[in-house]
């Protein structure tokens, strides 16, 4: 019996097919080897809450970051001194130069405070006031020498459209830059930090732009370093002292950091008065501790909790300036008024959220143009938990989210 043999052209096609399959497999293995953490991170993005344009609610997402997102490499190279350098670092490392990314710097207005519960739990409360935007809650892993953390990121900072949900592949790739743009957060050591606009420089805001021989960081990367590396307020302050700060675009910021011991501090970069503070290179770091702030004022010196909004607290900074230069001073007074009734003690996270609600955009006669409170967060530094509510939806039980860094 004769055996049929494959024609010569058939063998050629089969060989080509096998070769193509092999190349695809090799390519797939190579892509996975290079991008497995980035792929796992992108695939973890989940929509937590859908948008409601009538209420100025953007969509809320969660993202679990896999791997170390190259932060150790960022520190090893001495950080960056501008948003352009940060974009270049992120693009070169996270996308290996294949896809460009962008960062933006909107002007924001916010409020925050520290308090304690009757049981002694230390709380850090924060409102983020701006305009309708999409938000991502970013969860990072514990790595060698670094803490796990939860932080909140305004996706508008990454250039993502505020008027639509995440769509194509590019949106998900862009979200990979989110760990470098936190606005507030907590780590598993019980350290929490937030960033707040200060509008420094009189009539025109001037960004801090220190230029010494220290390594460099930009506004949100300082917060990232604190969340990943700080075990305490003192370590957070040491991180801030070890770098030159380069604020993003034309904005200026100060920070509040707190830890589970009840210690907190406000970090400000200033020189002279607001009217003369027009050289960002001349600014120096000033640290105001909650247990050593009597020089700021009688109110501050008589309390162990701290409050921050959008004006500089360093004494004498507004000498000779009009009262309206102290942005957010009305919210600052209101929070102190509420907390002073109980000497900084609130019943629980819900009561602390009530304090934030009292100065939310919809309930307060605002002194800025921000349209809504994008999110309110209560960080329990003792329990390492976060209670998070989007856009003043305090009366909606489905809008209250609780996350924990405990095992």
PDB file of C-alpha atoms in Angstrom, residues 17 34 56 61 75 82 88-89 107 127 146 159 181 193 202-203 233 236 245 251 295 298 319 323 335 365 382 393 397:
ATOM      1  CA  UNK A  17       3.559  27.998  10.671  1.00  0.00           C
ATOM      2  CA  UNK A  34       9.800  42.318  31.039  1.00  0.00           C
ATOM      3  CA  UNK A  56     -20.019  66.017  39.894  1.00  0.00           C
ATOM      4  CA  UNK A  61     -11.088  52.909  40.811  1.00  0.00           C
ATOM      5  CA  UNK A  75      15.999  57.222  44.920  1.00  0.00           C
ATOM      6  CA  UNK A  82      11.020  68.641  37.468  1.00  0.00           C
ATOM      7  CA  UNK A  88      11.065  60.669  31.589  1.00  0.00           C
ATOM      8  CA  UNK A  89      11.880  58.372  34.527  1.00  0.00           C
ATOM      9  CA  UNK A 107      -4.594  74.138  41.618  1.00  0.00           C
ATOM     10  CA  UNK A 127     -10.646  66.722  52.475  1.00  0.00           C
ATOM     11  CA  UNK A 146       9.710  49.662  52.267  1.00  0.00           C
ATOM     12  CA  UNK A 159      -3.829  63.673  32.087  1.00  0.00           C
ATOM     13  CA  UNK A 181       1.246  61.091  42.214  1.00  0.00           C
ATOM     14  CA  UNK A 193       0.738  62.367  55.024  1.00  0.00           C
ATOM     15  CA  UNK A 202       1.930  87.388  46.816  1.00  0.00           C
ATOM     16  CA  UNK A 203      -0.039  88.251  43.693  1.00  0.00           C
ATOM     17  CA  UNK A 233       7.124  61.654  61.810  1.00  0.00           C
ATOM     18  CA  UNK A 236       9.460  61.749  57.418  1.00  0.00           C
ATOM     19  CA  UNK A 245      12.043  70.352  46.794  1.00  0.00           C
ATOM     20  CA  UNK A 251       2.127  75.838  42.337  1.00  0.00           C
ATOM     21  CA  UNK A 295       5.149  80.254  68.844  1.00  0.00           C
ATOM     22  CA  UNK A 298      -2.127  80.752  71.499  1.00  0.00           C
ATOM     23  CA  UNK A 319       2.992  90.545  57.943  1.00  0.00           C
ATOM     24  CA  UNK A 323      -6.304  89.058  55.352  1.00  0.00           C
ATOM     25  CA  UNK A 335     -12.113  72.983  62.276  1.00  0.00           C
ATOM     26  CA  UNK A 365     -18.980  79.509  51.990  1.00  0.00           C
ATOM     27  CA  UNK A 382      -3.376  53.054  65.244  1.00  0.00           C
ATOM     28  CA  UNK A 393     -21.790  61.427  49.704  1.00  0.00           C
ATOM     29  CA  UNK A 397     -24.021  54.127  53.097  1.00  0.00           C
TER      30      UNK A 397
END
